[in-house]
Tab-separated table of C-alpha atoms in Angstrom:
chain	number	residue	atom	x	y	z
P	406	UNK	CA	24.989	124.916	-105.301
P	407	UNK	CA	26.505	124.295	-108.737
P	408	UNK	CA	28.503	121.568	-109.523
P	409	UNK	CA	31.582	121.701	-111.855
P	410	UNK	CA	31.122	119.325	-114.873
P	411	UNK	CA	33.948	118.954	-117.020
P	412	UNK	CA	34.329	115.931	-119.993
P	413	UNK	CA	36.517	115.222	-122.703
P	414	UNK	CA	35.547	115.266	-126.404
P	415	UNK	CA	37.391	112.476	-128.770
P	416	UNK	CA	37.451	113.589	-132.529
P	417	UNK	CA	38.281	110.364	-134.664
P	418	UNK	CA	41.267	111.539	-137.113
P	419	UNK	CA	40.596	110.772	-141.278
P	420	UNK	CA	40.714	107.055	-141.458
P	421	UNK	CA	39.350	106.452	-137.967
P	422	UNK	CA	36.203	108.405	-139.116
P	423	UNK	CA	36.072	106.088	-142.294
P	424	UNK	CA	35.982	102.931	-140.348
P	425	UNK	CA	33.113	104.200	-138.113
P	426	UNK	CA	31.191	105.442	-141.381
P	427	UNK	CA	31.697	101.797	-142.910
P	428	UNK	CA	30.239	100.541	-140.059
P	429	UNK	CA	27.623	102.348	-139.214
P	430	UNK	CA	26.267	102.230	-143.111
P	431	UNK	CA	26.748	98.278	-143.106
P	432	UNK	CA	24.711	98.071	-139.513
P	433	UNK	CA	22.262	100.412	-141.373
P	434	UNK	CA	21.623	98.174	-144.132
P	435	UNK	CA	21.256	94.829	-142.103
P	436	UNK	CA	17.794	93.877	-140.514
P	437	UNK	CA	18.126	92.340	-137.164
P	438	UNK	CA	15.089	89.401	-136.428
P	439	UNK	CA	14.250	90.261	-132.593
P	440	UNK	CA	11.639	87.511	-132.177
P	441	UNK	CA	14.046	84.983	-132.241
P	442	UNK	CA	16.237	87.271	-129.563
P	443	UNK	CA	17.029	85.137	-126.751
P	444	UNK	CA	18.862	86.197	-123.491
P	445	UNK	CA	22.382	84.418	-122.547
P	446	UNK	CA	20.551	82.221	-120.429
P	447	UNK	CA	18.896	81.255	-123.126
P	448	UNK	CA	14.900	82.212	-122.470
P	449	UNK	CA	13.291	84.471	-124.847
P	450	UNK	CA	13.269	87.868	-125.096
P	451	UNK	CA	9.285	89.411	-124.738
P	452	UNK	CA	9.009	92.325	-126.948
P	453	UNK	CA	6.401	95.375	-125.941
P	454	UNK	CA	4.055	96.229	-128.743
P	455	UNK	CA	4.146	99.613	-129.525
P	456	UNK	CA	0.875	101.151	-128.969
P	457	UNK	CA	-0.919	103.110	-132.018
P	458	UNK	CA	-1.757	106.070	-130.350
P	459	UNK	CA	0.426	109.216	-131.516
P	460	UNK	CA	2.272	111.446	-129.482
């Protein structure tokens, strides 16, 4: 049985596109500390290590 999929696709017009860029290059750029990430109920957040082993 197949089942119909449909979806809409939003293309940002000229200056829409520019704020997203700006954005995105000034989230880039920044360098977020995540071992002082807390939840909102304030405990902290416990961060995996990534393992050394490659895929």
């Amino acid at each position: 049985m197949k089942n119909k999929v449909t979806f809409q696709v939003v293309v940002p017009g000229k200056s829409e596109a520019k704020k997203l860029r700006k954005i995105i290059t000034e989230s880039a750029n920044e360098r977020f500390d995540l071992s002082k990430a807390t939840h909102p109920d304030g405990t902290p957040v416990k961060h995996k290590k990534k393992s050394k082993k490659a895929s």
